[in-house]
Coordinates of C-alpha atoms and ligand atoms in Angstrom, one line a residue:
X1 CA 143.8 133.9 106.2
X2 CA 145.7 133.9 102.9
X3 CA 144.2 132.8 99.5
X4 CA 147.2 132.0 97.8
X5 CA 147.5 128.1 96.5
X6 CA 144.0 127.2 97.9
X7 CA 141.5 124.5 96.9
X8 CA 138.1 126.0 97.9
X9 CA 134.6 124.4 98.3
X10 CA 132.2 127.1 96.5
X11 CA 129.2 128.5 98.3
X12 CA 126.3 126.4 97.2
X13 CA 122.7 126.6 98.5
X14 CA 121.7 123.9 100.6
X15 CA 124.6 121.9 99.7
X16 CA 127.1 123.8 101.8
X17 CA 126.0 123.0 105.1
X18 CA 128.1 121.9 107.9
X19 CA 128.5 118.1 106.9
X20 CA 129.5 118.9 103.3
X21 CA 132.2 121.5 104.4
X22 CA 133.8 119.3 107.1
X23 CA 134.1 116.4 104.6
X24 CA 135.4 118.6 101.8
X25 CA 138.1 119.6 104.6
X26 CA 138.9 116.2 105.5
X27 CA 139.4 115.3 101.7
X28 CA 141.7 118.0 101.1
X29 CA 140.1 121.3 100.5
X30 CA 141.6 124.2 102.1
X31 CA 139.1 126.7 102.5
X32 CA 135.0 126.0 102.7
X33 CA 132.4 128.6 101.9
X34 CA 128.8 128.4 103.4
X35 CA 125.7 128.4 101.2
X36 CA 124.6 131.8 100.9
X37 CA 122.9 133.5 103.5
X38 CA 120.4 136.2 103.2
X39 CA 121.4 139.0 105.7
X40 CA 117.8 139.8 106.9
X41 CA 117.2 136.1 107.6
X42 CA 120.5 135.7 109.5
X43 CA 119.8 138.7 111.5
X44 CA 116.7 136.9 112.7
X45 CA 118.7 134.4 114.2
X46 CA 120.2 134.2 117.8
X47 CA 123.8 132.8 118.5
X48 CA 123.8 129.8 120.9
X49 CA 126.5 127.4 121.9
X50 CA 125.2 123.7 121.5
X51 CA 127.0 122.0 124.3
X52 CA 125.9 118.3 123.0
X53 CA 127.1 118.4 119.6
X54 CA 130.1 121.3 120.6
X55 CA 128.8 123.6 117.9
X56 CA 127.9 127.1 117.5
X57 CA 124.3 127.6 116.3
X58 CA 122.7 130.6 114.7
X59 CA 119.0 129.7 115.6
X60 CA 115.9 131.5 113.8
X61 CA 114.0 133.1 116.3
X62 CA 110.8 132.6 114.6
X63 CA 110.8 128.8 114.4
X64 CA 113.7 127.4 116.0
X65 CA 115.5 126.2 112.8
X66 CA 119.3 126.4 112.4
X67 CA 120.3 129.2 110.0
X68 CA 124.0 128.4 110.5
X69 CA 125.9 125.6 112.5
X70 CA 129.5 125.9 112.9
X71 CA 132.3 124.1 114.9
X72 CA 135.9 124.4 115.9
X73 CA 137.1 121.9 113.0
X74 CA 136.5 124.8 110.5
X75 CA 136.7 127.8 112.5
X76 CA 139.8 129.0 110.7
X77 CA 138.7 127.8 107.3
X78 CA 135.0 128.6 106.7
X79 CA 134.2 131.7 104.9
X80 CA 130.4 132.9 105.6
X81 CA 128.7 134.0 102.3
X82 CA 126.3 136.6 102.7
X83 CA 123.6 137.8 100.3
X84 CA 122.8 141.3 100.8
X85 CA 122.4 144.6 99.1
X86 CA 122.8 146.9 102.3
X87 CA 125.9 147.9 104.0
X88 CA 124.5 148.5 107.2
X89 CA 122.6 145.0 107.6
X90 CA 126.0 143.3 106.3
X91 CA 127.9 145.1 108.9
X92 CA 125.6 143.9 111.7
X93 CA 126.1 140.2 110.4
X94 CA 129.7 140.6 110.3
X95 CA 129.7 141.9 113.8
X96 CA 127.7 138.8 114.8
X97 CA 129.9 136.1 113.3
X98 CA 133.3 137.8 113.3
X99 CA 134.5 135.5 116.2
X100 CA 133.1 132.3 114.6
X101 CA 134.2 132.3 111.1
X102 CA 137.4 132.8 109.3
X103 CA 136.2 135.6 106.7
X104 CA 133.0 137.0 105.0
X105 CA 132.2 136.9 101.3
X106 CA 129.5 138.8 99.6
X107 CA 127.8 137.2 96.7
X108 CA 127.8 139.4 93.6
X109 CA 127.3 136.6 91.3
X110 CA 123.9 135.2 91.8
X111 CA 121.8 135.5 88.8
X112 CA 118.4 134.3 90.2
X113 CA 115.3 136.4 90.3
X114 CA 115.0 136.3 93.7
X115 CA 118.6 138.0 94.3
X116 CA 118.2 140.4 91.4
X117 CA 114.6 141.6 92.7
X118 CA 116.2 142.1 95.9
X119 CA 119.3 144.1 94.5
X120 CA 121.6 141.4 95.4
X121 CA 123.7 138.9 93.6
X122 CA 124.6 140.3 90.1
X123 CA 122.5 143.3 90.5
X124 CA 125.3 144.6 92.6
X125 CA 127.6 144.2 89.7
X126 CA 125.5 146.8 87.9
X127 CA 125.9 149.1 90.8
X128 CA 129.5 149.2 91.4
X129 CA 129.4 152.3 93.8
X130 CA 127.0 150.5 96.2
X131 CA 128.9 147.1 95.9
X132 CA 132.1 148.7 96.9
X133 CA 130.5 150.6 99.8
X134 CA 129.1 147.2 101.2
X135 CA 132.5 145.7 101.1
X136 CA 134.1 148.9 102.3
X137 CA 131.8 149.2 105.5
X138 CA 133.1 145.4 106.2
X139 CA 136.5 145.8 105.7
X140 CA 136.9 149.1 108.0
X141 CA 134.6 147.6 110.8
X142 CA 135.3 143.8 111.2
X143 CA 138.6 142.1 112.0
X144 CA 138.3 139.1 109.8
X145 CA 139.3 139.5 105.8
X146 CA 136.3 140.3 103.4
X147 CA 136.0 139.0 99.8
X148 CA 133.5 139.0 97.1
X149 CA 132.3 136.7 94.5
X150 CA 131.4 138.0 90.8
X151 CA 130.7 136.7 87.5
X152 CA 132.3 138.3 84.5
X153 CA 131.2 140.7 82.0
X154 CA 131.3 140.1 78.3
X155 CA 134.8 142.1 77.8
X156 CA 137.9 141.8 79.8
X157 CA 138.3 145.3 80.1
X158 CA 134.9 145.9 81.6
X159 CA 135.4 143.2 83.9
X160 CA 138.7 144.5 84.9
X161 CA 137.2 148.1 85.6
X162 CA 134.7 146.6 88.3
X163 CA 137.3 144.5 89.7
X164 CA 139.3 147.3 90.2
X165 CA 136.7 149.3 92.0
X166 CA 135.9 146.5 94.1
X167 CA 139.3 145.8 95.0
X168 CA 139.8 149.4 96.0
X169 CA 137.7 149.0 99.2
X170 CA 140.3 146.8 100.6
X171 CA 139.1 143.0 100.4
X172 CA 141.8 140.3 100.5
X173 CA 140.7 138.3 97.5
X174 CA 138.1 138.2 94.6
X175 CA 136.5 134.8 93.5
X176 CA 135.5 135.1 89.6
X177 CA 133.1 132.6 88.0
X178 CA 134.0 132.9 84.4
X179 CA 130.5 133.2 82.8
X180 CA 128.4 136.2 82.2
X181 CA 125.0 136.8 84.2
X182 CA 123.2 135.2 81.1
X183 CA 125.1 132.4 80.6
X184 CA 124.2 129.0 82.3
X185 CA 126.4 126.3 83.6
X186 CA 126.5 124.1 80.5
X187 CA 128.0 127.2 78.7
X188 CA 131.7 127.1 78.5
X189 CA 133.9 129.2 81.1
X190 CA 136.1 132.1 79.9
X191 CA 139.2 131.0 81.5
X192 CA 140.8 134.1 79.5
X193 CA 139.0 136.8 81.0
X194 CA 139.8 135.4 84.6
X195 CA 143.3 135.4 83.4
X196 CA 143.3 138.8 82.2
X197 CA 141.8 139.9 85.5
X198 CA 144.3 137.8 87.5
X199 CA 147.2 139.4 85.5
X200 CA 146.4 142.8 86.2
X201 CA 145.4 143.0 89.9
X202 CA 147.4 142.8 93.0
X203 CA 145.4 140.5 95.1
X204 CA 144.7 136.9 94.7
X205 CA 142.0 136.0 92.2
X206 CA 140.1 132.8 92.8
X207 CA 139.1 131.0 89.7
X208 CA 135.6 129.5 89.4
X209 CA 133.3 127.8 86.8
X210 CA 135.5 125.0 85.5
X211 CA 133.6 121.9 87.2
X212 CA 132.3 120.8 83.6
X213 CA 135.9 120.0 82.7
X214 CA 137.0 118.8 86.2
X215 CA 136.7 115.3 86.4
X216 CA 139.5 114.2 88.6
X217 CA 142.0 116.0 91.0
X218 CA 144.7 116.8 88.1
X219 CA 141.8 118.6 86.2
X220 CA 141.9 121.2 88.9
X221 CA 145.7 122.1 88.0
X222 CA 144.6 122.3 84.4
X223 CA 142.1 125.1 85.3
X224 CA 144.5 126.8 87.7
X225 CA 146.8 127.0 84.8
X226 CA 144.3 128.3 82.1
X227 CA 143.1 131.0 84.4
X228 CA 146.5 132.0 85.6
X229 CA 145.2 131.7 89.2
X230 CA 146.8 130.4 92.4
X231 CA 143.5 129.3 94.0
X232 CA 140.7 127.4 92.6
X233 CA 136.9 127.2 93.7
X234 CA 134.9 124.2 92.9
X235 CA 131.3 123.9 93.1
X236 CA 129.4 121.1 90.9
X237 CA 132.5 118.8 90.8
X238 CA 132.5 118.7 94.8
X239 CA 128.6 118.7 94.9
X240 CA 128.7 115.4 93.0
X241 CA 131.6 114.0 94.6
X242 CA 133.7 116.0 97.2
X243 CA 136.6 113.6 97.2
X244 CA 137.6 115.7 94.1
X245 CA 139.7 117.4 96.7
X246 CA 141.8 114.2 97.4
X247 CA 145.3 114.3 96.2
X248 CA 145.0 110.4 96.0
X249 CA 142.1 110.5 93.6
X250 CA 138.4 110.2 93.7
X251 CA 136.8 107.6 96.2
X252 CA 133.8 105.5 94.9
X253 CA 130.4 107.1 95.4
X254 CA 129.2 104.6 98.3
X255 CA 132.5 105.6 100.4
X256 CA 131.6 109.5 100.1
X257 CA 128.1 109.1 100.9
X258 CA 128.9 106.6 104.1
X259 CA 131.4 109.3 105.2
X260 CA 129.1 112.2 104.7
X261 CA 126.2 110.4 106.4
X262 CA 128.6 109.5 109.6
X263 CA 129.0 113.4 109.9
X264 CA 125.4 114.5 108.8
X265 CA 124.5 112.1 112.0
X266 CA 127.3 113.4 114.3
X267 CA 126.3 116.9 113.7
X268 CA 122.4 116.3 113.6
X269 CA 121.9 117.6 110.3
X270 CA 118.4 117.9 109.0
X271 CA 117.0 114.8 107.2
X272 CA 115.7 116.8 104.4
X273 CA 119.1 118.6 103.9
X274 CA 120.9 115.3 104.3
X275 CA 118.7 113.8 101.6
X276 CA 119.2 116.5 99.4
X277 CA 122.9 116.5 99.4
X278 CA 122.7 112.6 98.7
X279 CA 120.1 113.1 95.9
X280 CA 122.9 115.3 94.3
X281 CA 125.6 112.8 94.6
X282 CA 123.5 109.9 93.5
X283 CA 122.2 111.9 90.5
X284 CA 120.9 109.5 87.7
X285 CA 121.2 106.6 90.1
X286 CA 118.0 108.0 92.1
X287 CA 116.1 105.8 89.3
X288 CA 117.6 102.5 90.6
X289 CA 115.6 100.3 92.9
X290 CA 118.0 101.3 95.7
X291 CA 117.5 105.1 94.6
X292 CA 113.9 104.7 94.7
X293 CA 114.2 103.1 98.2
X294 CA 116.2 106.0 98.9
X295 CA 113.7 108.6 97.7
X296 CA 111.1 107.2 100.2
X297 CA 113.0 107.8 103.3
X298 CA 112.2 110.4 105.8
X299 CA 114.3 109.9 108.7
X300 CA 118.1 109.9 109.1
X301 CA 118.0 106.2 110.2
X302 CA 116.1 105.2 107.2
X303 CA 118.6 107.0 105.1
X304 CA 121.6 105.7 107.2
X305 CA 120.2 101.9 106.9
X306 CA 120.5 102.0 103.0
X307 CA 124.1 102.3 103.5
X308 CA 124.7 100.0 106.4
X309 CA 124.9 102.8 108.8
X310 CA 121.5 102.2 110.7
X311 CA 122.9 101.1 114.1
X312 CA 125.5 103.8 113.9
X313 CA 122.5 106.5 113.4
X314 CA 120.3 104.9 116.1
X315 CA 123.0 104.7 118.7
X316 CA 124.0 108.3 118.3
X317 CA 120.6 109.6 118.3
X318 CA 119.6 108.0 121.4
X319 CA 123.0 109.2 123.0
X320 CA 121.8 113.0 122.0
X321 CA 118.2 112.2 122.8
X322 CA 119.5 111.3 126.5
X323 CA 121.5 114.5 126.7
X324 CA 118.5 116.3 125.7
X325 CA 118.8 117.4 122.1
X326 CA 115.1 116.9 121.3
X327 CA 113.4 120.4 121.4
X328 CA 116.8 121.9 122.2
X329 CA 115.8 125.4 120.6
X330 CA 112.2 124.9 121.5
X331 CA 110.5 128.2 120.4
X332 CA 107.8 129.4 123.0
X333 CA 104.9 130.9 121.2
X334 CA 105.2 134.2 123.2
X335 CA 108.7 134.9 121.8
X336 CA 107.6 134.2 118.3
X337 CA 108.1 136.9 116.0
X338 CA 105.0 135.9 113.4
X339 CA 104.8 137.1 110.1
X340 CA 101.9 139.8 109.6
X341 CA 98.8 137.9 110.9
X342 CA 96.3 140.6 109.9
X343 CA 95.7 139.1 106.3
X344 CA 91.9 137.9 106.3
X345 CA 89.8 136.2 103.7
X346 CA 86.6 137.1 103.2
X347 CA 84.3 135.6 105.3
X348 CA 82.2 133.7 102.5
X349 CA 85.3 132.0 101.4
X350 CA 85.8 130.5 104.6
X351 CA 82.3 129.1 104.9
X352 CA 82.2 125.5 105.8
X353 CA 85.8 125.4 106.5
X354 CA 86.8 124.3 110.2
X355 CA 89.2 127.0 111.2
X356 CA 91.6 127.4 114.1
X357 CA 94.6 129.9 114.8
X358 CA 97.6 127.4 115.3
X359 CA 100.9 127.7 114.0
X360 CA 103.6 125.3 113.1
X361 CA 107.1 125.4 114.9
X362 CA 109.5 123.0 113.2
X363 CA 112.0 122.8 116.1
X364 CA 109.0 121.6 118.3
X365 CA 108.6 118.4 116.1
X366 CA 110.9 115.4 115.4
X367 CA 111.1 113.9 112.1
X368 CA 108.5 110.8 113.3
X369 CA 105.7 113.3 114.4
X370 CA 105.3 115.6 111.8
X371 CA 101.5 116.6 111.5
X372 CA 101.3 115.6 107.8
X373 CA 102.9 112.1 108.2
X374 CA 100.5 111.5 111.5
X375 CA 97.6 112.5 109.3
X376 CA 98.7 110.1 106.2
X377 CA 99.6 107.3 108.3
X378 CA 96.0 107.7 110.2
X379 CA 94.3 107.8 106.9
X380 CA 96.1 104.6 105.6
X381 CA 95.3 102.8 108.5
X382 CA 91.9 103.6 108.3
X383 CA 91.6 103.4 104.3
X384 CA 90.7 107.1 103.8
X385 CA 91.9 108.8 100.7
X386 CA 95.1 111.0 101.3
X387 CA 94.5 114.4 102.0
X388 CA 94.4 117.2 99.6
X389 CA 96.4 120.3 100.1
X390 CA 95.5 123.7 98.3
X391 CA 97.8 126.5 99.4
X392 CA 97.3 130.3 98.4
X393 CA 100.0 132.8 98.9
X394 CA 99.7 136.5 99.9
X395 CA 102.7 138.5 99.6
X396 CA 105.4 136.4 101.3
X397 CA 102.6 134.5 103.5
X398 CA 101.0 131.2 103.1
X399 CA 97.8 129.4 104.0
X400 CA 96.7 125.9 103.0
X401 CA 93.3 124.7 103.2
X402 CA 93.3 120.8 103.7
X403 CA 90.3 118.4 102.2
X404 CA 89.9 115.4 104.0
X405 CA 87.3 112.8 104.1
X406 CA 84.8 115.5 102.8
X407 CA 85.7 118.1 105.1
X408 CA 87.9 121.3 105.0
X409 CA 90.5 122.6 107.7
X410 CA 92.8 125.5 107.7
X411 CA 94.7 127.5 110.2
X412 CA 94.1 131.3 110.3
X413 CA 97.8 131.9 111.1
X414 CA 99.5 132.5 107.8
X415 CA 102.9 130.8 107.8
X416 CA 106.1 132.1 106.0
X417 CA 106.3 129.3 103.6
X418 CA 104.1 126.5 101.8
X419 CA 105.6 123.5 103.8
X420 CA 104.6 125.2 107.1
X421 CA 101.2 126.2 106.0
X422 CA 100.5 122.4 105.1
X423 CA 102.0 121.2 108.7
X424 CA 99.9 123.8 110.3
X425 CA 96.5 122.8 108.3
X426 CA 97.1 119.1 109.2
X427 CA 97.4 120.1 112.8
X428 CA 94.1 121.7 112.7
X429 CA 92.7 118.6 111.0
X430 CA 94.5 116.2 113.4
X431 CA 92.9 118.2 116.5
X432 CA 89.3 118.0 114.9
X433 CA 89.6 114.2 114.3
X434 CA 90.7 114.2 118.1
X435 CA 94.1 112.9 117.1
X436 CA 96.1 115.7 118.9
X437 CA 94.6 117.1 121.9
X438 CA 94.5 120.8 123.0
X439 CA 97.3 120.0 125.7
X440 CA 99.5 118.6 123.1
X441 CA 99.0 121.6 120.8
X442 CA 100.0 124.0 123.7
X443 CA 102.9 121.6 124.3
X444 CA 104.1 121.9 120.7
X445 CA 103.8 125.8 121.1
X446 CA 101.2 125.9 118.5
X447 CA 98.5 127.8 120.1
X448 CA 98.4 131.5 119.2
X449 CA 96.5 133.8 121.4
Ligands
LIG1 C1 125.9 127.7 93.1 N1 126.3 128.5 93.1 C2 126.4 129.6 94.2 N2 126.9 130.7 93.9 C3 127.2 131.3 94.9 O1 127.9 132.7 95.0 N3 126.3 131.3 96.2 C4 125.7 130.3 96.3 O2 124.9 130.2 97.5 C5 125.5 129.3 95.3 N4 124.7 128.3 95.2 C6 124.7 127.3 94.4 C7 124.1 125.9 94.3 C8 124.4 125.0 93.5 C9 123.6 123.5 93.9 C10 125.0 125.2 92.6 C11 125.4 124.2 91.5 C12 125.7 126.5 92.3 C13 127.3 128.9 91.9 C14 128.6 128.1 92.5 O3 129.3 128.7 93.4 C15 129.6 128.4 91.1 O4 130.1 129.8 91.1 C16 129.0 127.7 89.9 O5 128.5 126.5 90.0 C17 130.3 127.6 88.7 O6 131.5 126.6 89.5 P1 131.7 125.3 89.1 O7 130.2 124.6 89.4 O8 131.6 125.3 87.5 O9 132.6 124.6 89.7

């Protein structure tokens, strides 16, 4: 892959999933980055070919969720961005994906606490030897190009020093977000520092950070000129309207949403991710009556109906269902790699709480039979108050206690996130109300021995 003269969709958590990447390519992007994927989470997944969608899916073995979905159309153009602080783990991921993606990028620019605490993102800019070692390990051992994405330091010289060190690892290009680790998106971008680095190194520099001033396609070329780079990477301007990549000009928001939704349906994107991406296109318009109607949606079909694509969604989903997409990556409880289940609350705290050991495996449910939705629907129908959820966290594990109609319910299985803990507790509640049978719990893979 070459990095000269390219328009690039930037890595964006939750935004850079398959439908948004494909739409950006169709509108004119040359290269698309995935959202940042964390190495140890990626290593929990297994590669599977999905013959219904003709995609390659990396499936989390603990819950059957899709960590990364890709397809032929983007094969030569997709860059997998990795969050890592470890050369060995990065290489393992590199080896797993080298035949499915065009390149690998290491995120060295993320200023979020989660990244810094884990020694990832901008933490690597302060540990240039380690950063170089990660890149070198990949460059020397995988068959596809390796790049990294950094922020700037306050001085051009200090930034160039770091860049020179990283370049000596053999990377093919470097993306530079023209803000320091403490600067936020509303701060101006330091195009001059990107320019200085681009003038002084031999590999392509990809300029990033210009969205505040990028309102139409021509503005991209202004940013290119200001930074002296041949390639530009765009995040927010594309998040809001990815037709920014179109040479012919921006498309109306509703056209973009429709184009996006068709891809979301075609590639069976999750309703929550689809909703999130559309929320970020709608922005302030979520306050309109149509926006509020959209916010109530829980299924793809409901979302599609707002944009006149309800029938399209229904037909496609029933076609997929006939082919057996439902429960495709169903996880067997025996194969589950559960979180540490040893945590026990003091008995007295559990007095009066109905407890069972069930887990919630997302891949074994569809959008319509989620435990919480079932419980809430039943509560509504029988005029009970909506249940109250209280979740506690110990280390990286979560457990929820539900209070419903004067009783408390919980699962003694500690889940890996709050949402799953709530669903698990709702299952216990449903079972005790007689609304979910033991057989159904077994079928859903929820019973833990
Ligand atoms: C980001 N950014 C980002 N950067 C990165 O290297 N990996 C990531 O996963 C993410 N995730 C992410 C999510 C969202 C919603 C936004 C808005 C941004 C930062 C992004 O790639 C880019 O560096 C900055 O947004 C600056 O570029 P723009 O927005 O001015 O084009």
